């Protein structure tokens, strides 16, 4: 099976812009979670989607949003970018009967 | 949410040495995973271990859920083991990551 894929791998934006990141889970996986990784805050949970519904949400402002499509692919959107949004954004997928999360390679976002 | 603490934060080893990484969590968890993050940022599953002991080659892990800790053992370390090791605890569909142990294995 192909692993979790994320696009794009690298992205440079300027403050105030918005960005959309994409994640394709492993075939058959219906749960997709998103994480933000920064040197200062470490790995932090953003949100989880299951069957097109947001099932859990971390402590991030409303500028961070996401959605999941019927094929389980997920997107996350960050509006009005701030310098502090520069980070590695990771998504992970898991199957219904399995508790293990499998991570994609990440999207490295730089906000100038 | 729960607190997940990893120790030590940094570890330097000579190739061939053994090491033990620790993960403490502040409350009961549904599961516990160990990951290795390579220099390119990819998180690689090592173990899914809510309790008990598992081994995979030179790596093994033990979780004592009743005492709220997990240990990752690396034997005969190699330079390719370098990177950051994370433990992550799941509580009600949310994963909480520790701050990681940065391992540097020198040839």
mmCIF file of C-alpha atoms in Angstrom:
data_model
loop_
_atom_site.group_PDB
_atom_site.id
_atom_site.type_symbol
_atom_site.label_atom_id
_atom_site.label_comp_id
_atom_site.label_asym_id
_atom_site.label_seq_id
_atom_site.Cartn_x
_atom_site.Cartn_y
_atom_site.Cartn_z
ATOM 1 C CA UNK A 1 0.000 0.000 0.000
ATOM 2 C CA UNK A 2 1.123 3.521 -0.672
ATOM 3 C CA UNK A 3 1.832 5.582 2.424
ATOM 4 C CA UNK A 4 0.325 8.859 3.504
ATOM 5 C CA UNK A 5 1.086 11.612 1.016
ATOM 6 C CA UNK A 6 1.111 15.333 1.583
ATOM 7 C CA UNK A 7 1.266 18.167 -0.917
ATOM 8 C CA UNK A 8 2.976 20.463 -1.337
ATOM 9 C CA UNK A 9 6.156 19.495 0.500
ATOM 10 C CA UNK A 10 7.417 23.062 0.796
ATOM 11 C CA UNK A 11 5.587 26.356 0.733
ATOM 12 C CA UNK A 12 6.569 29.986 1.190
ATOM 13 C CA UNK A 13 3.889 32.559 1.889
ATOM 14 C CA UNK A 14 3.754 36.114 3.202
ATOM 15 C CA UNK A 15 1.902 37.423 6.214
ATOM 16 C CA UNK A 16 -1.806 37.913 5.651
ATOM 17 C CA UNK A 17 -2.094 35.328 2.904
ATOM 18 C CA UNK A 18 -3.950 32.064 3.245
ATOM 19 C CA UNK A 19 -2.744 28.550 2.499
ATOM 20 C CA UNK A 20 -4.287 25.140 1.822
ATOM 21 C CA UNK A 21 -2.444 21.910 2.520
ATOM 22 C CA UNK A 22 -3.532 18.501 1.286
ATOM 23 C CA UNK A 23 -3.250 15.027 2.760
ATOM 24 C CA UNK A 24 -4.099 11.706 1.147
ATOM 25 C CA UNK A 25 -4.379 8.878 3.672
ATOM 26 C CA UNK A 26 -3.420 5.259 3.236
ATOM 27 C CA UNK A 27 -6.043 3.445 1.171
ATOM 28 C CA UNK A 28 -8.832 2.224 3.430
ATOM 29 C CA UNK A 29 -8.014 4.612 6.266
ATOM 30 C CA UNK A 30 -10.896 6.871 7.213
ATOM 31 C CA UNK A 31 -9.349 8.895 10.019
ATOM 32 C CA UNK A 32 -6.997 11.782 9.271
ATOM 33 C CA UNK A 33 -5.338 13.900 11.941
ATOM 34 C CA UNK A 34 -3.290 17.059 11.528
ATOM 35 C CA UNK A 35 -0.392 18.257 13.665
ATOM 36 C CA UNK A 36 1.778 21.344 13.791
ATOM 37 C CA UNK A 37 5.440 20.974 14.701
ATOM 38 C CA UNK A 38 7.549 23.969 15.728
ATOM 39 C CA UNK A 39 10.875 24.132 17.582
ATOM 40 C CA UNK A 40 9.266 26.034 20.454
ATOM 41 C CA UNK A 41 5.987 24.183 20.935
ATOM 42 C CA UNK A 42 6.862 20.731 19.635
ATOM 43 C CA UNK A 43 4.188 18.547 18.072
ATOM 44 C CA UNK A 44 0.687 19.831 18.695
ATOM 45 C CA UNK A 45 -2.610 18.279 17.662
ATOM 46 C CA UNK A 46 -4.711 20.442 15.358
ATOM 47 C CA UNK A 47 -7.773 18.357 14.514
ATOM 48 C CA UNK A 48 -8.997 14.934 13.462
ATOM 49 C CA UNK A 49 -11.493 14.036 10.782
ATOM 50 C CA UNK A 50 -13.372 10.779 10.448
ATOM 51 C CA UNK A 51 -15.887 10.050 7.703
ATOM 52 C CA UNK A 52 -16.004 13.734 6.662
ATOM 53 C CA UNK A 53 -16.753 14.925 10.219
ATOM 54 C CA UNK A 54 -14.431 16.729 12.576
ATOM 55 C CA UNK A 55 -14.172 14.408 15.547
ATOM 56 C CA UNK A 56 -11.642 16.257 17.677
ATOM 57 C CA UNK A 57 -10.031 19.664 17.791
ATOM 58 C CA UNK A 58 -6.922 21.015 19.480
ATOM 59 C CA UNK A 59 -6.366 24.454 20.948
ATOM 60 C CA UNK A 60 -5.757 26.502 17.836
ATOM 61 C CA UNK A 61 -7.476 29.715 16.702
ATOM 62 C CA UNK A 62 -10.286 29.681 14.181
ATOM 63 C CA UNK A 63 -7.849 30.682 11.429
ATOM 64 C CA UNK A 64 -6.978 26.996 11.287
ATOM 65 C CA UNK A 65 -9.663 24.897 9.654
ATOM 66 C CA UNK A 66 -9.947 21.649 7.815
ATOM 67 C CA UNK A 67 -12.224 19.356 5.954
ATOM 68 C CA UNK A 68 -12.383 15.807 4.712
ATOM 69 C CA UNK A 69 -13.798 14.558 1.459
ATOM 70 C CA UNK A 70 -15.768 11.407 0.739
ATOM 71 C CA UNK A 71 -12.587 9.659 -0.479
ATOM 72 C CA UNK A 72 -11.002 10.427 2.943
ATOM 73 C CA UNK A 73 -8.557 12.943 1.515
ATOM 74 C CA UNK A 74 -8.239 15.924 3.810
ATOM 75 C CA UNK A 75 -7.260 19.539 3.483
ATOM 76 C CA UNK A 76 -6.336 22.070 6.095
ATOM 77 C CA UNK A 77 -6.517 25.790 5.585
ATOM 78 C CA UNK A 78 -4.799 28.579 7.444
ATOM 79 C CA UNK A 79 -6.111 32.081 6.821
ATOM 80 C CA UNK A 80 -4.450 35.407 7.569
ATOM 81 C CA UNK A 81 -1.044 33.835 8.001
ATOM 82 C CA UNK A 82 1.211 35.023 10.818
ATOM 83 C CA UNK A 83 4.969 34.614 11.178
ATOM 84 C CA UNK A 84 4.340 32.142 14.003
ATOM 85 C CA UNK A 85 2.500 29.823 11.643
ATOM 86 C CA UNK A 86 5.841 28.826 10.121
ATOM 87 C CA UNK A 87 6.064 25.144 10.936
ATOM 88 C CA UNK A 88 6.124 21.591 9.700
ATOM 89 C CA UNK A 89 2.534 20.421 9.229
ATOM 90 C CA UNK A 90 2.083 16.684 9.515
ATOM 91 C CA UNK A 91 -0.923 14.568 8.817
ATOM 92 C CA UNK A 92 -1.519 11.033 9.959
ATOM 93 C CA UNK A 93 -4.066 8.406 9.043
ATOM 94 C CA UNK A 94 -5.374 5.347 10.815
ATOM 95 C CA UNK A 95 -7.880 2.627 10.014
ATOM 96 C CA UNK A 96 -11.055 2.069 12.038
ATOM 97 C CA UNK A 97 -9.945 -1.101 13.733
ATOM 98 C CA UNK A 98 -6.371 -0.040 14.267
ATOM 99 C CA UNK A 99 -5.047 2.358 16.847
ATOM 100 C CA UNK A 100 -1.768 3.113 15.128
ATOM 101 C CA UNK A 101 -1.211 6.410 13.349
ATOM 102 C CA UNK A 102 0.854 6.544 10.164
ATOM 103 C CA UNK A 103 2.392 9.866 9.300
ATOM 104 C CA UNK A 104 3.033 11.575 5.991
ATOM 105 C CA UNK A 105 6.294 13.366 5.139
ATOM 106 C CA UNK A 106 4.900 16.764 6.116
ATOM 107 C CA UNK A 107 4.543 20.172 4.499
ATOM 108 C CA UNK A 108 7.099 22.742 5.572
ATOM 109 C CA UNK A 109 5.444 26.165 5.592
ATOM 110 C CA UNK A 110 7.497 29.329 5.824
ATOM 111 C CA UNK A 111 5.716 32.631 6.410
ATOM 112 C CA UNK A 112 7.718 35.754 5.540
ATOM 113 C CA UNK B 1 -4.964 17.178 28.320
ATOM 114 C CA UNK B 2 -2.359 14.903 29.805
ATOM 115 C CA UNK B 3 1.318 15.723 30.217
ATOM 116 C CA UNK B 4 3.861 13.579 28.405
ATOM 117 C CA UNK B 5 7.468 13.965 29.505
ATOM 118 C CA UNK B 6 10.486 12.405 27.845
ATOM 119 C CA UNK B 7 13.990 12.016 29.162
ATOM 120 C CA UNK B 8 16.753 12.632 28.520
ATOM 121 C CA UNK B 9 16.213 15.550 26.113
ATOM 122 C CA UNK B 10 19.567 14.952 24.437
ATOM 123 C CA UNK B 11 21.747 11.880 24.181
ATOM 124 C CA UNK B 12 25.112 11.380 22.532
ATOM 125 C CA UNK B 13 26.327 7.825 22.038
ATOM 126 C CA UNK B 14 29.266 6.111 20.489
ATOM 127 C CA UNK B 15 28.318 3.615 17.822
ATOM 128 C CA UNK B 16 27.702 0.211 19.392
ATOM 129 C CA UNK B 17 26.486 1.551 22.735
ATOM 130 C CA UNK B 18 23.097 0.785 24.296
ATOM 131 C CA UNK B 19 20.581 3.341 25.540
ATOM 132 C CA UNK B 20 17.258 3.663 27.318
ATOM 133 C CA UNK B 21 14.767 6.439 26.588
ATOM 134 C CA UNK B 22 11.947 7.141 29.007
ATOM 135 C CA UNK B 23 8.419 8.472 28.555
ATOM 136 C CA UNK B 24 6.234 9.403 31.533
ATOM 137 C CA UNK B 25 2.560 10.267 31.186
ATOM 138 C CA UNK B 26 0.391 11.946 33.763
ATOM 139 C CA UNK B 27 -2.851 9.996 33.365
ATOM 140 C CA UNK B 28 -4.290 6.764 32.023
ATOM 141 C CA UNK B 29 -3.971 6.444 28.266
ATOM 142 C CA UNK B 30 -5.706 4.380 25.601
ATOM 143 C CA UNK B 31 -2.478 3.674 23.771
ATOM 144 C CA UNK B 32 1.165 4.621 23.557
ATOM 145 C CA UNK B 33 3.280 4.855 20.431
ATOM 146 C CA UNK B 34 6.986 5.436 19.837
ATOM 147 C CA UNK B 35 8.191 7.235 16.717
ATOM 148 C CA UNK B 36 11.538 8.074 15.182
ATOM 149 C CA UNK B 37 11.732 11.350 13.292
ATOM 150 C CA UNK B 38 14.424 11.332 10.641
ATOM 151 C CA UNK B 39 16.393 14.448 9.614
ATOM 152 C CA UNK B 40 13.860 15.158 6.848
ATOM 153 C CA UNK B 41 10.962 15.321 9.296
ATOM 154 C CA UNK B 42 9.321 11.975 8.542
ATOM 155 C CA UNK B 43 7.834 10.306 11.608
ATOM 156 C CA UNK B 44 8.334 6.564 11.444
ATOM 157 C CA UNK B 45 6.342 4.160 13.592
ATOM 158 C CA UNK B 46 8.471 2.108 15.922
ATOM 159 C CA UNK B 47 6.027 0.564 18.364
ATOM 160 C CA UNK B 48 2.379 0.578 19.258
ATOM 161 C CA UNK B 49 2.597 -0.489 22.882
ATOM 162 C CA UNK B 50 -0.224 0.367 25.315
ATOM 163 C CA UNK B 51 1.189 -2.214 27.724
ATOM 164 C CA UNK B 52 3.722 -5.022 27.911
ATOM 165 C CA UNK B 53 6.938 -5.525 25.979
ATOM 166 C CA UNK B 54 7.686 -5.720 22.259
ATOM 167 C CA UNK B 55 10.885 -6.224 20.337
ATOM 168 C CA UNK B 56 11.854 -5.406 16.788
ATOM 169 C CA UNK B 57 15.455 -6.153 15.953
ATOM 170 C CA UNK B 58 17.772 -3.969 18.013
ATOM 171 C CA UNK B 59 14.858 -1.992 19.411
ATOM 172 C CA UNK B 60 12.486 -2.992 22.159
ATOM 173 C CA UNK B 61 9.886 -1.178 24.208
ATOM 174 C CA UNK B 62 8.139 -1.721 27.510
ATOM 175 C CA UNK B 63 5.072 0.085 28.820
ATOM 176 C CA UNK B 64 3.947 -0.218 32.430
ATOM 177 C CA UNK B 65 0.510 1.368 32.173
ATOM 178 C CA UNK B 66 -0.255 1.098 35.892
ATOM 179 C CA UNK B 67 2.851 3.165 36.676
ATOM 180 C CA UNK B 68 2.371 5.487 33.679
ATOM 181 C CA UNK B 69 5.677 5.108 31.912
ATOM 182 C CA UNK B 70 7.190 3.558 28.827
ATOM 183 C CA UNK B 71 10.794 2.754 27.959
ATOM 184 C CA UNK B 72 12.458 2.441 24.574
ATOM 185 C CA UNK B 73 15.670 0.408 24.449
ATOM 186 C CA UNK B 74 18.169 0.759 21.639
ATOM 187 C CA UNK B 75 20.952 -1.811 21.587
ATOM 188 C CA UNK B 76 24.162 -1.758 19.545
ATOM 189 C CA UNK B 77 23.323 1.715 18.262
ATOM 190 C CA UNK B 78 24.209 2.711 14.708
ATOM 191 C CA UNK B 79 24.678 6.133 13.132
ATOM 192 C CA UNK B 80 21.394 5.625 11.287
ATOM 193 C CA UNK B 81 19.619 5.605 14.674
ATOM 194 C CA UNK B 82 20.321 9.320 14.992
ATOM 195 C CA UNK B 83 17.317 11.606 15.035
ATOM 196 C CA UNK B 84 14.564 12.502 17.450
ATOM 197 C CA UNK B 85 12.514 9.883 19.266
ATOM 198 C CA UNK B 86 8.972 10.783 20.307
ATOM 199 C CA UNK B 87 6.453 9.001 22.412
ATOM 200 C CA UNK B 88 2.782 9.839 21.926
ATOM 201 C CA UNK B 89 -0.083 8.973 24.226
ATOM 202 C CA UNK B 90 -3.636 8.702 22.982
ATOM 203 C CA UNK B 91 -6.538 9.807 25.170
ATOM 204 C CA UNK B 92 -10.019 9.738 23.638
ATOM 205 C CA UNK B 93 -8.879 10.126 20.033
ATOM 206 C CA UNK B 94 -6.352 12.876 20.750
ATOM 207 C CA UNK B 95 -2.633 12.212 20.616
ATOM 208 C CA UNK B 96 -0.318 14.039 22.995
ATOM 209 C CA UNK B 97 3.350 14.062 22.091
ATOM 210 C CA UNK B 98 6.334 14.369 24.376
ATOM 211 C CA UNK B 99 9.041 16.893 23.555
ATOM 212 C CA UNK B 100 11.333 14.174 22.251
ATOM 213 C CA UNK B 101 14.802 12.779 22.874
ATOM 214 C CA UNK B 102 17.398 13.935 20.364
ATOM 215 C CA UNK B 103 19.854 11.105 19.769
ATOM 216 C CA UNK B 104 23.215 11.571 18.101
ATOM 217 C CA UNK B 105 25.179 8.398 17.428
ATOM 218 C CA UNK B 106 28.809 9.094 16.588
ATOM 219 C CA UNK B 107 30.893 6.705 14.454
#
